[in-house]
Coordinates of C-alpha atoms and ligand atoms in Angstrom, one line a residue:
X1 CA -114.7 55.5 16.0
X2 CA -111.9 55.6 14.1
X3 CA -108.9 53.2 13.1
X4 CA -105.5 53.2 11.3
X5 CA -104.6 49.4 10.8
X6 CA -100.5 50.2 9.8
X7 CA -97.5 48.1 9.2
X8 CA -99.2 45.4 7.0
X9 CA -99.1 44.1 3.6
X10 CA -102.9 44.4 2.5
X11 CA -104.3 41.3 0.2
X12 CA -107.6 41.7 -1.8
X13 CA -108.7 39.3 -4.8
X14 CA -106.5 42.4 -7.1
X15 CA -104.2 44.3 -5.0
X16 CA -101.0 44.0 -3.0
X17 CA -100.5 46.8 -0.9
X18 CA -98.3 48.0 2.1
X19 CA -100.0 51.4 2.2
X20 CA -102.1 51.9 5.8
X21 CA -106.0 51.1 5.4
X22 CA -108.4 54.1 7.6
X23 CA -111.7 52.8 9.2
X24 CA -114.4 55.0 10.2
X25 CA -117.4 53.3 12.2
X26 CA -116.6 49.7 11.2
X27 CA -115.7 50.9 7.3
X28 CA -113.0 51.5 5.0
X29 CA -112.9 55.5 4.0
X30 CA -110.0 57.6 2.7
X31 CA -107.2 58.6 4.2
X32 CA -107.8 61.4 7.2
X33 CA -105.5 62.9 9.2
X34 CA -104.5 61.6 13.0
X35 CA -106.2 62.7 15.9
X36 CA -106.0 61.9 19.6
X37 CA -109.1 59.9 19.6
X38 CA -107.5 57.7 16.6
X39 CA -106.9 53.9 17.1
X40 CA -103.9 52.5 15.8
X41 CA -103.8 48.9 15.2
X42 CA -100.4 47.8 14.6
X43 CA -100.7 44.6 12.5
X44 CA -96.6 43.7 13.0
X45 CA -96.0 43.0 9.5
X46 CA -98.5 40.6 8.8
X47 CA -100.8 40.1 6.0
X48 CA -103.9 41.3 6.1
X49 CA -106.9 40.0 3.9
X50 CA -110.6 40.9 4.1
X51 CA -112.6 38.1 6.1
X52 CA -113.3 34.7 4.9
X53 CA -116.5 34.6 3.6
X54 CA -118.6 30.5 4.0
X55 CA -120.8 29.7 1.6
X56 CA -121.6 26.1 3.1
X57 CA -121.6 25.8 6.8
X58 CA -123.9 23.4 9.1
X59 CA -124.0 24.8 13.1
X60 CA -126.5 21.9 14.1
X61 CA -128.5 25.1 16.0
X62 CA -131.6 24.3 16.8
X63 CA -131.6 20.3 17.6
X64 CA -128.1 18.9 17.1
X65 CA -126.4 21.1 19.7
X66 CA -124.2 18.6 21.5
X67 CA -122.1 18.3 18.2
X68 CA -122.4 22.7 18.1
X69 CA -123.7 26.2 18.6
X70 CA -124.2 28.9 17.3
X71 CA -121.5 30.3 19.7
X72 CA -119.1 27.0 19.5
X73 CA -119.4 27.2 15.5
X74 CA -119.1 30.9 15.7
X75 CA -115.7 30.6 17.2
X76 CA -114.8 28.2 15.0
X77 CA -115.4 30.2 11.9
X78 CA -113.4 33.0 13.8
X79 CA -110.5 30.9 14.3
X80 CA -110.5 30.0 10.6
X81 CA -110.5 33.8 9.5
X82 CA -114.7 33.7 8.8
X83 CA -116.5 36.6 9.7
X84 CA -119.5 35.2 7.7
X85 CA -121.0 31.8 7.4
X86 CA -124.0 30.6 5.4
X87 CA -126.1 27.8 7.3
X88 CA -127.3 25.0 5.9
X89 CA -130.9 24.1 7.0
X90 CA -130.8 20.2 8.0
X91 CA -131.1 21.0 11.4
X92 CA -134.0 20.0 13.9
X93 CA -136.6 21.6 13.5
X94 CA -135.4 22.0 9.5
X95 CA -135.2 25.3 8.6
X96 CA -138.7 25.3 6.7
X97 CA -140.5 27.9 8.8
X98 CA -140.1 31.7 9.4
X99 CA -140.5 30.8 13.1
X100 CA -137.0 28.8 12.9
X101 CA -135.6 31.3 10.4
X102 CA -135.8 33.8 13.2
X103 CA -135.1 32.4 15.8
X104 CA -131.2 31.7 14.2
X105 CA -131.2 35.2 13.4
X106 CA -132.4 36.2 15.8
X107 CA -130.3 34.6 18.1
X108 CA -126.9 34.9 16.0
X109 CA -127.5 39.1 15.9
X110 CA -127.6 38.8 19.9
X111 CA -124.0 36.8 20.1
X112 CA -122.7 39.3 17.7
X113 CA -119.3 37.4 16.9
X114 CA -119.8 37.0 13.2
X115 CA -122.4 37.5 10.1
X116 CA -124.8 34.4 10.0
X117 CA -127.1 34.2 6.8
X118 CA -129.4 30.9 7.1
X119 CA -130.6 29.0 4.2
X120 CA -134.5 27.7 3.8
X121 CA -135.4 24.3 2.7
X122 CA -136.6 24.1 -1.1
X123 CA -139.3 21.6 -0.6
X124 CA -141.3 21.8 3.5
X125 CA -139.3 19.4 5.9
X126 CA -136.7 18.4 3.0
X127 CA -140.5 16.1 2.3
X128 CA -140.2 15.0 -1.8
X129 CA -142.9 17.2 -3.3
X130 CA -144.6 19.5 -0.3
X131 CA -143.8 23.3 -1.2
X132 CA -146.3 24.8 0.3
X133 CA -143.9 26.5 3.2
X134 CA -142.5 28.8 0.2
X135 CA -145.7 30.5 0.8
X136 CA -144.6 32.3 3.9
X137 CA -141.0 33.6 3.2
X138 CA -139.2 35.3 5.8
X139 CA -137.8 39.0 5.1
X140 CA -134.1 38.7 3.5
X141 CA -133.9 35.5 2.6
X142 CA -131.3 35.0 -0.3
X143 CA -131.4 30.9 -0.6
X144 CA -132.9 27.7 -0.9
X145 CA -131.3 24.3 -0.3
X146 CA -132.3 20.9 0.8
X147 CA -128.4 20.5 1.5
X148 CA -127.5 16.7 2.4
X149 CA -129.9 15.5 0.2
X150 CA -130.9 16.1 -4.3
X151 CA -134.4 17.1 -4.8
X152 CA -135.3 14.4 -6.8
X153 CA -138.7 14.9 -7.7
X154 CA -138.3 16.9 -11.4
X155 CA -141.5 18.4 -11.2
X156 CA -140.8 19.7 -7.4
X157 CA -138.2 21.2 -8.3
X158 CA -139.8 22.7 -11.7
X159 CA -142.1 24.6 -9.3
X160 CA -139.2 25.5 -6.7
X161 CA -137.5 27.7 -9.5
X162 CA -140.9 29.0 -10.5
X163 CA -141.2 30.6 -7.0
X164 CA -137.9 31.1 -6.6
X165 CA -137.9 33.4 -9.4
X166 CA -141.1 35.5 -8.7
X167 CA -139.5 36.0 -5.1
X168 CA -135.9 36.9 -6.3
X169 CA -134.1 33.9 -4.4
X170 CA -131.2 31.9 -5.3
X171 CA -130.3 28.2 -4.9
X172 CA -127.7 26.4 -3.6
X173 CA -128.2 22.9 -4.4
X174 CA -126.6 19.3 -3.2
X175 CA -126.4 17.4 -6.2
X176 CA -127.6 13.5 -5.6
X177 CA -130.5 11.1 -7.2
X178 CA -130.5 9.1 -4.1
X179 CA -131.9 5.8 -5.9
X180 CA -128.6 6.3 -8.1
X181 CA -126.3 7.3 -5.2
X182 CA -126.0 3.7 -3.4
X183 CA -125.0 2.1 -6.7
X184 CA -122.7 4.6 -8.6
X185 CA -122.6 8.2 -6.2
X186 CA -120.8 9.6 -9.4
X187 CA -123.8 9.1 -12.2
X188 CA -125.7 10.3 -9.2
X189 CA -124.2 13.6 -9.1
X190 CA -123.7 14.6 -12.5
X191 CA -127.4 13.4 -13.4
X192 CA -128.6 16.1 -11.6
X193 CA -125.9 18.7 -12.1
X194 CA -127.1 18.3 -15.6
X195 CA -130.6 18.6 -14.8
X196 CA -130.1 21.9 -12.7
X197 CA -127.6 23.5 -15.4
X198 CA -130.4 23.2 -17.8
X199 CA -132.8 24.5 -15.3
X200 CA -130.3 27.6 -14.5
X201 CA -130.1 28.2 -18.2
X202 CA -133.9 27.6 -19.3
X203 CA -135.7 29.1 -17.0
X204 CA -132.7 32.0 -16.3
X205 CA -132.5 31.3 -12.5
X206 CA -129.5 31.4 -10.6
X207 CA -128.1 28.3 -9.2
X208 CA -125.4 27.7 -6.9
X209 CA -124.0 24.3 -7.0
X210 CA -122.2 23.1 -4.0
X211 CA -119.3 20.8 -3.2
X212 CA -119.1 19.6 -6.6
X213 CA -116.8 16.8 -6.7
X214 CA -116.6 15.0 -10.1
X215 CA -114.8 15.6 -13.4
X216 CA -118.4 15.4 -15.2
X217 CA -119.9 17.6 -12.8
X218 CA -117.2 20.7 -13.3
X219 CA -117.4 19.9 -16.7
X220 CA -120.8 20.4 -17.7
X221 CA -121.1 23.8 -15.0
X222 CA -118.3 24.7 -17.3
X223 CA -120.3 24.3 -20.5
X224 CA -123.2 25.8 -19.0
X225 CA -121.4 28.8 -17.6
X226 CA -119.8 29.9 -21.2
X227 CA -123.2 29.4 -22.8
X228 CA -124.0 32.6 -20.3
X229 CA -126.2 30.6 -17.8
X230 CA -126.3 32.4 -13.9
X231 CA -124.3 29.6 -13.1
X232 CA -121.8 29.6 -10.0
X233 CA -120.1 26.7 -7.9
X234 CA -117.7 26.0 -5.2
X235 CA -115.7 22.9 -4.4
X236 CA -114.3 22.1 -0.8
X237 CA -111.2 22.0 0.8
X238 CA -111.0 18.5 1.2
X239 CA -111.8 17.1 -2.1
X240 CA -108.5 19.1 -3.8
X241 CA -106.5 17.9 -1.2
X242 CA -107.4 14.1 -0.8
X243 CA -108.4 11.4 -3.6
X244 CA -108.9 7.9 -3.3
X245 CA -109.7 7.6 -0.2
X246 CA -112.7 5.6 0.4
X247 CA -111.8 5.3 4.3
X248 CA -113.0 8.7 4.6
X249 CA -116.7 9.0 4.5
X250 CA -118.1 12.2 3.5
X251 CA -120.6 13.0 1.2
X252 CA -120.2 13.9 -1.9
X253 CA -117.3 11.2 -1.6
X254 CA -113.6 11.5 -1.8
X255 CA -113.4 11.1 -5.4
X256 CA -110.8 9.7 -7.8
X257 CA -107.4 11.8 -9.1
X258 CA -109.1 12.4 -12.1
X259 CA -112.1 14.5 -10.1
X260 CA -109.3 15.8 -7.8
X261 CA -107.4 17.3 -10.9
X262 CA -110.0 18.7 -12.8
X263 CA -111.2 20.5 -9.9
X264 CA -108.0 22.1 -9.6
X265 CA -108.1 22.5 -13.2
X266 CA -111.1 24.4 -12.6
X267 CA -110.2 26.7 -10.5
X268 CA -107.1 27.8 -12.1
X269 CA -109.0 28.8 -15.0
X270 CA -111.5 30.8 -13.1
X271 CA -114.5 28.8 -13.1
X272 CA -114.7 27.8 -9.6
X273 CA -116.3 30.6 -7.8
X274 CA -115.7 29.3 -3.7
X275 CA -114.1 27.6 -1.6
X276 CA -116.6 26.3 0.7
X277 CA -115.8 24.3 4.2
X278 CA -119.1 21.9 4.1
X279 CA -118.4 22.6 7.8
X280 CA -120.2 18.8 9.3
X281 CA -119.7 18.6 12.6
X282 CA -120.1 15.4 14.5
X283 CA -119.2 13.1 17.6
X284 CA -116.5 10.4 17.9
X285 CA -119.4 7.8 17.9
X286 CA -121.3 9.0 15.4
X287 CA -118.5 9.2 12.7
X288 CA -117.5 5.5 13.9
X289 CA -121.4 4.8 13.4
X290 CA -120.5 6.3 9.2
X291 CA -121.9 10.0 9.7
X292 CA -120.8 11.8 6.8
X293 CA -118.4 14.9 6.9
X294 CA -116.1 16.9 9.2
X295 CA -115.4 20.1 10.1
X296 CA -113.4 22.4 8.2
X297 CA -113.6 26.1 9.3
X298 CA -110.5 26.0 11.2
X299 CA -108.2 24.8 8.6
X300 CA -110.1 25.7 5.5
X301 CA -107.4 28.2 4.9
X302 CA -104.1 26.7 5.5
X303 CA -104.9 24.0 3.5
X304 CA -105.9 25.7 0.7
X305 CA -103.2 28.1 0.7
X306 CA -100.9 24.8 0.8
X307 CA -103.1 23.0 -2.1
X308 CA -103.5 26.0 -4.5
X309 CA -100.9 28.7 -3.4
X310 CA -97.8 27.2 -2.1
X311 CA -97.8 24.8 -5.4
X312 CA -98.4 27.7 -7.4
X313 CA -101.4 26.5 -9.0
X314 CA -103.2 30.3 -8.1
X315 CA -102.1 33.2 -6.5
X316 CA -103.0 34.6 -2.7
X317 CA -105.2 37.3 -5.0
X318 CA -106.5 34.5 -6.6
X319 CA -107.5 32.7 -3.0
X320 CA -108.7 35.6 -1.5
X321 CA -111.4 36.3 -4.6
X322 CA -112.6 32.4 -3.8
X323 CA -112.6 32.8 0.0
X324 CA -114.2 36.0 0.7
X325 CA -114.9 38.7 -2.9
X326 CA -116.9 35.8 -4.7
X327 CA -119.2 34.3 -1.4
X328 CA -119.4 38.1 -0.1
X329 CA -120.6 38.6 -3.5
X330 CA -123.1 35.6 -3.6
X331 CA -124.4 36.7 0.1
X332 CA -124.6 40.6 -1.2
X333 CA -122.3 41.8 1.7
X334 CA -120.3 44.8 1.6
X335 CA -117.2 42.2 2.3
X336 CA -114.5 40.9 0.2
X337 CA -112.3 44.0 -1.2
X338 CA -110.1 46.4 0.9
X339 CA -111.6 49.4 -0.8
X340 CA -113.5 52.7 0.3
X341 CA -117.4 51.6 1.3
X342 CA -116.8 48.0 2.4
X343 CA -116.8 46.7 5.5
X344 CA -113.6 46.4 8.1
X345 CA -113.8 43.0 8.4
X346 CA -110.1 41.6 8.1
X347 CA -108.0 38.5 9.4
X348 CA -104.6 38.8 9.4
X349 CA -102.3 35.8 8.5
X350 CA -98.5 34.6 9.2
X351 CA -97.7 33.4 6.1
X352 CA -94.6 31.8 6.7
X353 CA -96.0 30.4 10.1
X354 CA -96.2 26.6 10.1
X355 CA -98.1 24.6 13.1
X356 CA -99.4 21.2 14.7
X357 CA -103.3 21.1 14.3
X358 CA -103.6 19.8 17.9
X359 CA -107.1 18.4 18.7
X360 CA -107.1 20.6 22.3
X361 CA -106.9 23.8 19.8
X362 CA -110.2 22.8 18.0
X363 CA -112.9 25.6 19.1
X364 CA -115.9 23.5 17.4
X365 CA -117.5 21.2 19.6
X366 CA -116.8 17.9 17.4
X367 CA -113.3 17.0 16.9
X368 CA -114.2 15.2 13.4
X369 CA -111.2 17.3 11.5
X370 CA -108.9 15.5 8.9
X371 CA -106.0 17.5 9.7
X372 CA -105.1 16.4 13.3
X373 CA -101.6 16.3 14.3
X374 CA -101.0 17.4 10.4
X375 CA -98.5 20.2 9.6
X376 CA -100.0 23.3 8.1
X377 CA -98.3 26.5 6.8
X378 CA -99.9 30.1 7.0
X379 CA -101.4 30.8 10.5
X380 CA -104.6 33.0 11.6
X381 CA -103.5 35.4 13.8
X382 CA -106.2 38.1 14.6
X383 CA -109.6 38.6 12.8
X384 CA -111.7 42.2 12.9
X385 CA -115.0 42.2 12.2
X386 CA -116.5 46.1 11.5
X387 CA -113.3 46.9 12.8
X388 CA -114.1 45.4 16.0
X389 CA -111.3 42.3 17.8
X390 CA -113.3 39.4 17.6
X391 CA -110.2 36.8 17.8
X392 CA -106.6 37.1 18.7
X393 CA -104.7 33.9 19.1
X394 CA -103.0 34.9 21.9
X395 CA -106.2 35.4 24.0
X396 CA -108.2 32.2 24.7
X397 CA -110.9 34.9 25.8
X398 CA -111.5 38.0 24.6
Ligands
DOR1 O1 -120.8 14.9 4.4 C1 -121.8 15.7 4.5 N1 -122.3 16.0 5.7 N2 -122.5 16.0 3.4 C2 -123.6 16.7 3.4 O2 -124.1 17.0 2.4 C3 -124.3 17.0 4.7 C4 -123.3 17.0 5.8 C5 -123.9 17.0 7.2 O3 -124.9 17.7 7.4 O4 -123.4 16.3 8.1

């Protein structure tokens, strides 16, 4: 099969390009002349990016599926610009078996809207010192998290990195000493940043940290990073957009200016490598109940183009390298860059579009957004995945 996408202003984490982009079989190749069997993809002027890329997503799939599916948070992602998510494994059964493991796959390969890479627990059933499951690794794996809660247990997580390493896997950690966390939630997570910078650094494994959300957290990834540790980090959407708000309960929490502004700091100088939605999705009564988080796919974007872009903090290049060429990098996708060999996976975007996040829009099954009935600018208007429509917002079906 193959595509011309024309009339588009092309946006990677480099380039700026109106020239056309050629597709063959679900990939960008060179430039080949026209033929009757040709599709051309008229993108009306828009810009086009390669796919958002998720490094921290929860689909509740098995066990939590009244607050979403594979298929509901699928959409969701799509709506948002994601061709790609990365799931978090605090589901029900966790994700601490192969059986589960492939079963998501499994299951995600046969919807066939978007990428899903799943995440295995570090320690068996997110338990404080049982590692036995890392015994018995599914085939490509790439990460381990007990994401919701720290491993607390030094010595568990010692042996963790130890098998992580012999096995070539990554982590991706959630940063909390949960005797700390109910007195002071910010010693609580720069205690154990600290401890898993040193960890990255001694025993040269690579650690993802995610959602980091305090000044003293940043900081010390910072330190740890220029010492030439295999380091990387993301922060969310919604902790450089909101501060001081204690009314909104999340976890990590909404943090002070001072957090908020380093953050931003952060990223401006490069040393933030993802956005990541922490994608929570829950019921009305459950978040009056106190359950921490919200969802985020669907607005991810605009409000970080609004946050970073619009206030010229970092450029669209810029956003694009932290949304989809740094995580595609992290999941070791051919995603990310509008170049020969990677993947036709691209959402195009109305820049100077600005809309009412109505909650009837919302395509996740929870409605637990911060952004309802808020005005956002830059609109997602069409995603491709391998070349392939997988969302237009003009069809409700497709
Ligand atoms: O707010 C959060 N919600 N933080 C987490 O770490 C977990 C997530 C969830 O699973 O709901």
């Amino acid at each position: 099969m193959k595509q011309i996408f024309t009339n588009l202003v092309g946006i990677d984490d480099i380039k700026i390009s109106r020239r056309d982009i050629f597709v063959e079989n679900g990939f960008i190749t060179k430039k080949f002349k026209l033929d009757e069997e040709t599709e051309i993809i008229d993108c009306n002027g828009l810009i086009l990016v390669p796919s958002f890329v998720d490094m921290h997503t929860h689909f509740r799939d098995p066990g939590f599926t009244y607050k979403e599916d594979l298929k509901t948070g699928s959409m969701s992602a799509l709506k948002g610009g994601y061709t790609t998510v990365n799931l978090m494994p605090n589901t029900n059964p966790i994700v601490s078996s192969k059986k589960v493991y492939e079963d998501i796959i499994k299951r995600a390969e046969d919807l066939d809207l978007i990428d899903i890479k799943q995440v295995f627990s570090i320690t068996k059933d997110f338990k404080s010192n049982d590692l036995s499951h890392l015994k018995d690794l599914p085939k490509g794996l790439l990460f381990l998290s007990n994401d919701g809660k720290g491993v607390d247990d030094d010595f568990s997580m010692y042996q963790a990195i130890k098998i992580a390493k012999e096995n070539k896997l990554k982590f991706t950690l959630h940063e909390e000493c949960k005797e700390i966390s109910k007195y002071d939630y910010e010693i609580a997570e720069d205690l154990m940043t600290l401890r898993d910078c040193y960890l990255s650094y001694k025993m040269d494994v690579p650690i993802h940290f995610s959602h980091v959300s305090t000044k003293g957290s940043i900081k010390a990834i910072k330190h740890f990073k220029d010492l030439g540790a295999k380091i990387t980090c993301e922060v969310t959407p919604h902790h450089i957009y909101f501060s001081e708000r204690n009314d909104l309960k999340v976890n990590p929490p909404i943090r002070k200016e001072k957090d908020r502004l380093a953050l931003i700091e952060m990223i401006k100088k490069g040393y933030v490598d993802c956005i990541s939605t922490d994608h929570a999705p829950h019921t009305k009564e459950e978040k009056n109940e106190g359950k921490p988080g919200f969802i985020g796919l669907e607005t991810a974007f605009s409000t970080s183009y609004m946050t970073l872009v619009k206030s010229g903090i970092i450029s669209l290049n810029d956003l694009v390298r932290i949304m989809s060429t740094n995580p595609s990098r992290l999941l070791e996708i051919k995603k990310g860059k509008i170049e020969e060999g990677y993947l036709a996976d691209f959402t195009l975007i109305d820049l100077d579009k600005t809309y009412i996040y109505k909650e009837e829009d919302i395509l996740s099954k929870s409605k637990n957004s911060l952004f309802i009935d808020e005005k956002l600018d830059g609109q997602i208007v069409r995603v491709y995945k391998k070349g392939i429509l997988k969302y237009d917002i003009n069809r409700k079906t497709l």
